[in-house]
XYZ file of C-alpha atoms in Angstrom:
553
model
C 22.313 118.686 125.756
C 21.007 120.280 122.421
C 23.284 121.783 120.101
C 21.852 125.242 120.609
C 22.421 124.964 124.564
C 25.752 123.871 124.384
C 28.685 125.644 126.012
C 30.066 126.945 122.804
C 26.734 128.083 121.658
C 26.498 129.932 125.080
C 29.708 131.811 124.579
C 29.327 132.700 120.950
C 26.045 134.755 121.852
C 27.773 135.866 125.051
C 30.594 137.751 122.583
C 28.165 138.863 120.373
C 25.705 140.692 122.590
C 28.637 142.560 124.781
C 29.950 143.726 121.315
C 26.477 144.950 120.287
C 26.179 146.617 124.000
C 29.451 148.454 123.160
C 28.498 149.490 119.253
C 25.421 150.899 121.251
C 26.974 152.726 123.714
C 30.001 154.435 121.482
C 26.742 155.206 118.963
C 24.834 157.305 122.042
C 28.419 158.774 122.745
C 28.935 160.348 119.589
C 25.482 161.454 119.131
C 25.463 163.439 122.612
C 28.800 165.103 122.782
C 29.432 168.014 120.319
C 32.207 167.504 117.574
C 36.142 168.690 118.361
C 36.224 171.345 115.194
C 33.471 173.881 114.629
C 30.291 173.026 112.978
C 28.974 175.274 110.511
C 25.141 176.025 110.860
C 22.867 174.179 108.930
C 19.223 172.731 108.299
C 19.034 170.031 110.771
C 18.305 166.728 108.901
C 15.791 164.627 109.581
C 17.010 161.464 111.676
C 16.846 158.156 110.093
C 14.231 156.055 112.631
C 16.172 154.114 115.825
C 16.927 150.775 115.261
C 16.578 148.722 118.827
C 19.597 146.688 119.697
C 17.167 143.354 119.468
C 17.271 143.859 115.980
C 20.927 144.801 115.414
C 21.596 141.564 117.054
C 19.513 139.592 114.858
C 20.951 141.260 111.864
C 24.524 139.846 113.280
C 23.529 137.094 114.112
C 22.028 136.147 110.331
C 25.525 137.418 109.118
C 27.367 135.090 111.056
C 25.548 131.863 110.093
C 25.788 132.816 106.184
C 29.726 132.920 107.068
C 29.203 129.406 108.757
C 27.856 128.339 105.260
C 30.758 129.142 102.901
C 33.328 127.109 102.648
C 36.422 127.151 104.349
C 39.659 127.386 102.782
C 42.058 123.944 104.744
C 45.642 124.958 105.826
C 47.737 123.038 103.883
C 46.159 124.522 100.732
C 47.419 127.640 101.753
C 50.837 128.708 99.710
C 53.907 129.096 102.347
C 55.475 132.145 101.964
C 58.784 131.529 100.837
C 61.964 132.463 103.105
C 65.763 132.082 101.979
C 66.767 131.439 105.248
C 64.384 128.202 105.216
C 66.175 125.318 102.920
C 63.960 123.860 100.818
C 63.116 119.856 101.727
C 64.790 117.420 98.982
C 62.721 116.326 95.748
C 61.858 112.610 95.901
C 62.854 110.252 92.721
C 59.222 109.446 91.077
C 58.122 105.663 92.273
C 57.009 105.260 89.024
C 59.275 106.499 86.913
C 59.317 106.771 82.519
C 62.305 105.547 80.930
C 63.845 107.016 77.643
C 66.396 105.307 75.524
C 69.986 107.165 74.118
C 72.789 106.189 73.055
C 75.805 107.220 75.148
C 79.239 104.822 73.478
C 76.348 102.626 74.909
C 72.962 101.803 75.426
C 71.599 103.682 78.412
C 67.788 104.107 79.235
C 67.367 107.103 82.028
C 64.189 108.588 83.711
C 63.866 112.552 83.245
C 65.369 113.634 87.049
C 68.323 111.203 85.930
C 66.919 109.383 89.465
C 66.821 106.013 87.355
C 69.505 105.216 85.233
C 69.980 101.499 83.210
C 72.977 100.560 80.849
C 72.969 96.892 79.092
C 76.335 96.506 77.421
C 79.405 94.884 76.494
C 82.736 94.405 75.088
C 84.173 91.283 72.523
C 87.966 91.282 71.741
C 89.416 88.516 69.283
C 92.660 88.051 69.194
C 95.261 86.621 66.417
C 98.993 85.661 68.239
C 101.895 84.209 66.406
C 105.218 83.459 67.808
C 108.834 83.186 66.653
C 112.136 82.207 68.605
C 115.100 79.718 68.739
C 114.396 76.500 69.568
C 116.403 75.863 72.389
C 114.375 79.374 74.103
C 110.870 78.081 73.507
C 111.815 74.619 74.653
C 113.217 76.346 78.264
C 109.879 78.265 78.181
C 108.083 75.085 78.041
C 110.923 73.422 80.796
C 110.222 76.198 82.914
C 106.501 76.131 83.172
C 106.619 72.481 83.694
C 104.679 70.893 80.286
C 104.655 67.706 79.427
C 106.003 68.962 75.710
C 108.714 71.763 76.070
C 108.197 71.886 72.595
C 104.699 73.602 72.659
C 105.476 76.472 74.666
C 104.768 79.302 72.381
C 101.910 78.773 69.859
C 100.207 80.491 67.415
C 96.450 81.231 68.361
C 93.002 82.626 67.680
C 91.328 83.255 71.142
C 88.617 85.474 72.237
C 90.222 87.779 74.706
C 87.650 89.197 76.436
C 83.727 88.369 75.665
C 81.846 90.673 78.648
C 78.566 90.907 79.061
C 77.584 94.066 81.190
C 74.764 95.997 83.236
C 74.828 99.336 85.571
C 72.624 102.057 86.535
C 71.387 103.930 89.311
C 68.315 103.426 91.808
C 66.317 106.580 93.232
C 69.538 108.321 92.732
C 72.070 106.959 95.015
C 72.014 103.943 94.856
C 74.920 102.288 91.933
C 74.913 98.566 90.690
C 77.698 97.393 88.043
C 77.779 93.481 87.506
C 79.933 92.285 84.055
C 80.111 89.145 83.960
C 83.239 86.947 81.613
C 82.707 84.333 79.276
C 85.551 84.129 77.613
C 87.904 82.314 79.957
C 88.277 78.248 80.786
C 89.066 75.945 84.129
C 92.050 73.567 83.052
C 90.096 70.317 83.840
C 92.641 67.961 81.541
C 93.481 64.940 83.666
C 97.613 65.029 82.170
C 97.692 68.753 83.425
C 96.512 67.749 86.451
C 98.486 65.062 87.400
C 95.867 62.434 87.417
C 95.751 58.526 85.709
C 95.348 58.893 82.246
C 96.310 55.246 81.305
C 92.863 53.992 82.264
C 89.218 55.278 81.141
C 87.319 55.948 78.103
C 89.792 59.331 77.137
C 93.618 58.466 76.340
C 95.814 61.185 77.112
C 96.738 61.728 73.767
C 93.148 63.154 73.259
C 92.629 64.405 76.760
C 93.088 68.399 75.056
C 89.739 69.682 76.296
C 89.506 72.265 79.018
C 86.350 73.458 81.135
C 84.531 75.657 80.031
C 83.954 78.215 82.462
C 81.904 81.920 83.054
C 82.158 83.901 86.197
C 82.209 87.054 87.275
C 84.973 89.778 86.231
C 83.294 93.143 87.969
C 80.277 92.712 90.253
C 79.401 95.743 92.829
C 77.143 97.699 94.982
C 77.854 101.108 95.846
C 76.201 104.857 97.174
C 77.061 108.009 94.999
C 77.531 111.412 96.601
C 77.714 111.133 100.233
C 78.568 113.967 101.935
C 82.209 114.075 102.727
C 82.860 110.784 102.100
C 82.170 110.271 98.402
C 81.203 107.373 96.652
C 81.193 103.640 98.411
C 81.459 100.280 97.057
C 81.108 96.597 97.959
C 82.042 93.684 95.756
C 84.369 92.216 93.260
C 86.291 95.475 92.174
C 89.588 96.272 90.521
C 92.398 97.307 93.388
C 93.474 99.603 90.612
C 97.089 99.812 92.115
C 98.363 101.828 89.249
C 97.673 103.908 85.913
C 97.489 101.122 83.192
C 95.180 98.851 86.236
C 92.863 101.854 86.689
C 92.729 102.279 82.570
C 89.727 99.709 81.255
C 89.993 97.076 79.288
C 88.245 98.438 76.571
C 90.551 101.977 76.865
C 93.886 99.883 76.926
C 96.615 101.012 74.441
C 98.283 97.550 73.862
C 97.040 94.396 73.845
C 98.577 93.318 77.374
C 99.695 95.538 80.387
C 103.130 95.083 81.012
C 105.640 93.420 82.648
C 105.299 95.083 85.614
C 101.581 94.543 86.097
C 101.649 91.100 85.297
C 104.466 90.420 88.220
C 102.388 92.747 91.091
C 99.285 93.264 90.299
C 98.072 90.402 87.669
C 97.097 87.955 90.367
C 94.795 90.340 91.894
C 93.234 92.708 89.297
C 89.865 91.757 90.905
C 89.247 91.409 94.116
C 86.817 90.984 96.812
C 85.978 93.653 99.187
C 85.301 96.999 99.678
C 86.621 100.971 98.413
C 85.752 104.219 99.338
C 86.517 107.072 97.142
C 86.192 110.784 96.556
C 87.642 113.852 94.614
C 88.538 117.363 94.968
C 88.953 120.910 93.110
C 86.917 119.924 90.109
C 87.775 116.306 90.602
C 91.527 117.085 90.412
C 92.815 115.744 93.328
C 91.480 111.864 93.928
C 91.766 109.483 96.571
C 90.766 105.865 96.796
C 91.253 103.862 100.037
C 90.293 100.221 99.553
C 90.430 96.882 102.117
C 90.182 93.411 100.293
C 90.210 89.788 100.650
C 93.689 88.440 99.752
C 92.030 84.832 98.777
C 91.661 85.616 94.891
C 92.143 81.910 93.885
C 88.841 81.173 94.314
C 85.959 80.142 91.857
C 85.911 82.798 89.775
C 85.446 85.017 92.541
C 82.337 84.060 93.669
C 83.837 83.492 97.833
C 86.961 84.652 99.392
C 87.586 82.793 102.480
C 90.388 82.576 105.051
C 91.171 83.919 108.256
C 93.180 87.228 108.365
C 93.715 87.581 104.974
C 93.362 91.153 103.923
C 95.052 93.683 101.588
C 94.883 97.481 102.879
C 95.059 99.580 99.574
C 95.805 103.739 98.935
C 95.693 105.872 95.670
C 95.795 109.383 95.418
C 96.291 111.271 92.411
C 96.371 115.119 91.360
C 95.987 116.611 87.497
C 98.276 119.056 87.336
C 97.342 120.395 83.718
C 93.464 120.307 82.693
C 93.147 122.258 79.359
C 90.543 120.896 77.177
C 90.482 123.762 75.139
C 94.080 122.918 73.846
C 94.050 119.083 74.527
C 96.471 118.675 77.255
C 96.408 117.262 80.257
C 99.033 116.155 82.801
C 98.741 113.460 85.645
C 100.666 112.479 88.923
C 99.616 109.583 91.087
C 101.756 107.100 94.174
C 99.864 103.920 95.205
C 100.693 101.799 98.552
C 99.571 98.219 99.124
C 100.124 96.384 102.895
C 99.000 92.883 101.799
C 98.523 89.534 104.441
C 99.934 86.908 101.623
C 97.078 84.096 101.617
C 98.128 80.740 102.934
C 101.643 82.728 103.492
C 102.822 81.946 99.974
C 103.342 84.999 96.780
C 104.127 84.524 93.598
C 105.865 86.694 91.237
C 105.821 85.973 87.809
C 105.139 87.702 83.724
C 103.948 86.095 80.459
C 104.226 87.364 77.305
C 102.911 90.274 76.036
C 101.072 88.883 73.406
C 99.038 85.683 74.501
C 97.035 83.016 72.783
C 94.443 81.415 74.837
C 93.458 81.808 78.200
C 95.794 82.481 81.070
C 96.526 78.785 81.995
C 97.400 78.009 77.881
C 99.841 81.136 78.422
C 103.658 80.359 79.748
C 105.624 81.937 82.072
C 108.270 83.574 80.751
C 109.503 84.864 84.562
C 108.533 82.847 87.603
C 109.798 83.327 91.072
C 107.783 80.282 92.413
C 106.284 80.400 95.725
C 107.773 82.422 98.323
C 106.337 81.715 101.897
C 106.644 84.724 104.730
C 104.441 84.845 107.687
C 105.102 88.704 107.352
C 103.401 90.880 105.158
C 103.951 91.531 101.418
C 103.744 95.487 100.343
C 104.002 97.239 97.322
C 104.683 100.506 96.331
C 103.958 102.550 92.751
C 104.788 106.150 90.864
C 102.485 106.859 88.441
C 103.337 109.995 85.497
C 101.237 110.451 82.463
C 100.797 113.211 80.305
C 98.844 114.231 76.656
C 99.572 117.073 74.622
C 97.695 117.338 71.578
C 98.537 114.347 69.230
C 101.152 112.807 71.484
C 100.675 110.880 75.091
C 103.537 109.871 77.308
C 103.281 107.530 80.300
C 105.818 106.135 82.985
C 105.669 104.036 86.099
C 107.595 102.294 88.117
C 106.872 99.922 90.938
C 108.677 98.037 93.434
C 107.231 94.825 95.993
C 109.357 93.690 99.240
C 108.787 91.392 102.209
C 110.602 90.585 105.350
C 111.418 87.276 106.351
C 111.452 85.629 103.165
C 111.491 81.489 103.075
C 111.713 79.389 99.910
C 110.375 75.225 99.921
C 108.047 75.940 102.319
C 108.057 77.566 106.460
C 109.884 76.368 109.538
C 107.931 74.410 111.692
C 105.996 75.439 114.984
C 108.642 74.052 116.819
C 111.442 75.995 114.951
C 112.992 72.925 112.970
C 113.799 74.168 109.757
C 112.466 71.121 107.509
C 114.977 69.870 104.386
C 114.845 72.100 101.663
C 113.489 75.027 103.429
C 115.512 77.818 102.940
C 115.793 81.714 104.183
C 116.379 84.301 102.148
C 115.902 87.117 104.440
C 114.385 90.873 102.522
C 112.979 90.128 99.382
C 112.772 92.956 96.405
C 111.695 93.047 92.984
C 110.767 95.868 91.018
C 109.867 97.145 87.471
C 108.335 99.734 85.694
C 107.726 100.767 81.892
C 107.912 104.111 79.575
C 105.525 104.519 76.775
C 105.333 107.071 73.827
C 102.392 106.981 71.641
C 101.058 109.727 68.204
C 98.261 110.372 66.668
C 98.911 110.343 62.564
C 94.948 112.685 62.237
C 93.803 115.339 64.144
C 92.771 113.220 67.246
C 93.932 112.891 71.015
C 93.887 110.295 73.919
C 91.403 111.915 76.894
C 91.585 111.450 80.468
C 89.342 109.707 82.521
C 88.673 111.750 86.027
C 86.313 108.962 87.403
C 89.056 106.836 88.030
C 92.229 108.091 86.863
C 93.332 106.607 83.464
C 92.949 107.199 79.896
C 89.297 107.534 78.245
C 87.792 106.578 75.576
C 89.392 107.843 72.216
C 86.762 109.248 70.288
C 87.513 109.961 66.056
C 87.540 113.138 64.975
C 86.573 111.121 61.080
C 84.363 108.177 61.804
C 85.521 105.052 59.680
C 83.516 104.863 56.859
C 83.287 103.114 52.989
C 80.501 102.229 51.741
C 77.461 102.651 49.550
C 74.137 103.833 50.669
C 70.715 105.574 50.805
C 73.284 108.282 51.618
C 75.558 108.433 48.898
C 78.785 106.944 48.752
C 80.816 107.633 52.043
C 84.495 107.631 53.371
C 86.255 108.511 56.559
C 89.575 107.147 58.158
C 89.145 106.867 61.525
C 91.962 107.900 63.898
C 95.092 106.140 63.254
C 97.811 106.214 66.380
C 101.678 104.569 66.863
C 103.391 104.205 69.516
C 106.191 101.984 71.526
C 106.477 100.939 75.230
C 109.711 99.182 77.165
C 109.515 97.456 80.253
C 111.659 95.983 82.676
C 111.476 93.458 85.786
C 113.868 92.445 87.955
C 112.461 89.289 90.263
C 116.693 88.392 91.333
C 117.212 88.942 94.887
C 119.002 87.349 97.689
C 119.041 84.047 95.943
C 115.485 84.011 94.196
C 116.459 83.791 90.630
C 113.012 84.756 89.261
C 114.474 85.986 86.170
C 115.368 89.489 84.340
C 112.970 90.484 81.978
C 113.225 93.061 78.697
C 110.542 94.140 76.353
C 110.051 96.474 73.595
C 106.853 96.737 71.734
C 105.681 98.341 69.340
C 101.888 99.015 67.935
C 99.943 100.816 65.501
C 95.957 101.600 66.824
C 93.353 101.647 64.366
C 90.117 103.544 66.246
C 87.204 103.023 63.298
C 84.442 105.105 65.720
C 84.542 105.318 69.448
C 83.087 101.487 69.760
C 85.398 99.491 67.661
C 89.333 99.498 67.179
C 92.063 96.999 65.570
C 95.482 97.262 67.666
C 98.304 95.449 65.738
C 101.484 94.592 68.332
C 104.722 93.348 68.041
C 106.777 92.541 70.682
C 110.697 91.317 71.174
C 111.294 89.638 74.830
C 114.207 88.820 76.126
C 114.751 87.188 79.637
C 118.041 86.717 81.492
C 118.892 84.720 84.534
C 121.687 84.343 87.275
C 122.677 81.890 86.758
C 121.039 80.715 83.568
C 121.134 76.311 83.576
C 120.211 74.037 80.791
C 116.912 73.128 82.104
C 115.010 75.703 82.239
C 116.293 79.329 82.911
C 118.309 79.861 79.590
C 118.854 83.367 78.676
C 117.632 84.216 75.179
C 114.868 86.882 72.790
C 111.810 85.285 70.769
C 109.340 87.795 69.140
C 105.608 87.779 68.660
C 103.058 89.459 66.615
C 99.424 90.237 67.749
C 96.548 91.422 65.860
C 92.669 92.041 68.020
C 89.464 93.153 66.652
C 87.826 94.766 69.425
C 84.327 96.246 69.781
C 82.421 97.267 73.142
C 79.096 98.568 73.327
């Protein structure tokens, strides 16, 4: 079939003769009838020639195939015309996106959109730590934690605190990765501290000092940002940030340690495995953090947590009652709630000093409940009240931890003999808590943190500064800050003699620029016991003195 005899051909000539029929007809109409209003006489003109309808239909027909010629505009080129009640369809993060550098307190390189975001960073503390007390205290320090020389319980040290290396960002917008990573702690691989022949071999226990050198992780997580109603979701090694000072980073802490009470509920779990889901309300006012986590923390450096059952069930909510940033003030309220499944049955409550030197297995226990087995669970419960006016910040909290069916020297037996030593001790209850009071001496103030309720990032209203330059000579004082926190623990309960523990402390906070501080601390302990023996639990103060250099980045 040609193209001219083809069906479509045959109706597009079909349409265009009837419509030159009709033009022809309504033509001879109007021609023959007279007109509807009056005509006025005049010369008749002369009429143009008739035009036959052949070639009015060959005049249509050339005008229709020079309109087949031009181009035709396609659909999609055509703009929409825009309609409110039509939402428009989301912007997609660029696949290839350009990265600019800044510097934010850190190094952060973001795309335009803010779709791609990439911090490298990190945070070095070095501490000083020296120790005073009578001798007959240290040596029941060094009793009680089991060394093999009571006599070198509390020494003086240099230690790096913290060395962190750190990187975040965002992908295509949602999409959150944080992974910091420690380097500053050790595995206690000494054969005398761990029990093991040290009569034979190449390394005589009088040399045998060396621990393990060891890096792992310290915060390592996945998460989406800004889902709706739900908020932002995480997976990973994450801080159960139980209270205030816990949810208050390292590198925004007031005093060199956290407290008593931290050390005794939370210390042996500041990281964990598993998962949170948080969110926030009224101008991120009101938070809420629900979290569910492994209760294996013992691990490797948290690289696994294995075990059966295990699991810790975690709440926070919080509220700011007072945001004024024009005048400086702000005022927090928080309550946290833990339901915990103790791993292999067995907790431990116990605080160190609050000033250390060296890592945490170098550091004594100045309070130690020892194990305490339950096949029940182990919860915990926390108030949290903190407040800044101005120059001066004031914090309190105070927490208490209980179980049911408490058992000391191990558990009965399947069969319900109670093996020798095994003891019951029924409810068990300890509980602590601390008040703080802290000034600036300049112009400055400590912020808050809405993120995750704590206290920011204390930023100088006079950088540091002395020294000669391109720039002239230059001097500034930083922001200079005192303050003084006491705590209290009480780990004595139905026959558990844990230990009563005091502290007041005292410090004066040195903030050069918002990167790098010096925090001096000194601290007088005193624990008590009932009943205090002449092994190890003898009641008695010893003091300590801390000095740390800190810079993060």
């Amino acid at each position: 079939m040609s193209n001219r005899s083809s069906p479509l051909n045959i109706m597009r000539h079909f349409h265009l003769h009837a419509l030159m029929l009709l033009m022809f007809v309504a033509g001879k109409l109007a021609a023959d009838e007279p007109m509807w209003q009056p005509v006025v006489a005049t010369p008749q003109a002369a009429k143009p020639p008739a035009v036959s309808l052949e070639d009015r239909l060959r005049d249509v027909e050339a005008k229709l195939q020079l309109l087949q010629q031009q181009p035709v505009t396609p659909v999609s080129a055509v703009e929409p015309i825009a309609s409110p009640a039509v939402p428009c369809p989301p912007v997609e993060a660029s696949k290839n996106p350009k990265m600019e550098g800044s510097w934010k307190n850190a190094l952060w390189f973001e795309s335009k959109d803010k779709a791609f975001r990439f911090n490298v960073g990190g945070v070095i503390q070095y501490d000083t730590s020296f120790f005073g007390g009578a001798q007959n205290v240290v040596s029941s320090i060094g009793t009680f934690n089991n060394l093999a020389d009571p006599n070198l319980a509390l020494q003086d040290g240099f230690s790096f605190r913290r060395a962190r290396l750190r990187f975040a960002g965002n992908l295509y917008e949602q999409v959150e990765f944080f992974a910091q990573y420690e380097f500053a702690q050790a595995l206690d691989l000494r054969r005398r501290t761990l029990g093991l022949n040290t009569t034979t071999g190449f390394s005589p226990a009088q040399y045998d000092f060396d621990p393990g050198d060891g890096v792992g992780f310290n915060e390592v997580y996945l998460g989406l940002v800004d889902l709706p109603h739900l908020g932002t979701f995480r997976v990973g090694r994450m801080r159960e940030s139980l209270n205030f000072v816990t949810a208050t980073s390292d590198t925004n802490q007031v005093w060199m340690e956290r407290g008593l009470m931290f050390d005794a509920f939370n210390g042996d779990f500041n990281f964990s495995n598993g998962m949170t889901l948080q969110n926030s309300w009224m101008d991120d006012r009101l938070y809420m953090l629900l979290g569910w986590f492994h209760s294996n923390n013992f691990s490797n450096r948290g690289f696994y947590a294995v075990g059966d059952g295990d699991y810790a069930y975690d709440g926070r909510i919080t509220g700011m009652l007072i945001d004024d940033k024009e005048n400086k003030r702000w005022m927090h309220v928080g309550a946290d709630y833990s339901y915990r499944v103790p791993y292999q049955s067995q907790v431990r409550y116990r605080a160190r000093p609050m000033i250390r030197s060296g890592p945490s297995f170098l550091t004594p226990s100045i309070l130690n409940t020892g194990a305490i087995f339950t096949q029940d669970s182990e919860q915990i419960a926390n108030l949290e009240f903190a407040m800044a006016f101005g120059r001066v910040t004031f914090a309190a909290e105070a927490a208490a931890s209980w179980m049911n069916n408490a058992w000391t020297g191990g558990l009965p037996l399947a069969n319900g003999v109670i093996p020798a030593g095994v003891v019951n001790r029924g409810s068990y209850v300890a509980g602590g808590g601390y008040v703080e009071a802290l000034c600036f001496l300049t112009p400055d103030h400590r912020p808050y943190r809405k993120e995750r309720p704590g206290y920011d990032r204390v930023v100088p209203t006079d950088t540091f500064y002395c020294m000669n330059g391109e720039k002239g000579q230059r001097f500034g004082t930083g922001a200079w800050e005192v303050g003084m926190r006491y705590d209290y623990l009480d780990l004595i309960n139905n026959g558990i003699n844990g230990g009563i523990g005091h502290a007041m402390t005292f410090c004066v906070n040195w903030y050069l620029n918002p990167n790098a501080r010096v925090q001096m601390n000194y601290s007088w302990m005193n624990r008590e016991f009932a009943p205090a023996d002449l092994a190890s639990r003898v009641d008695g103060p010893f003091q300590a003195f801390g000095l740390r250099f800190n810079s993060d980045f």
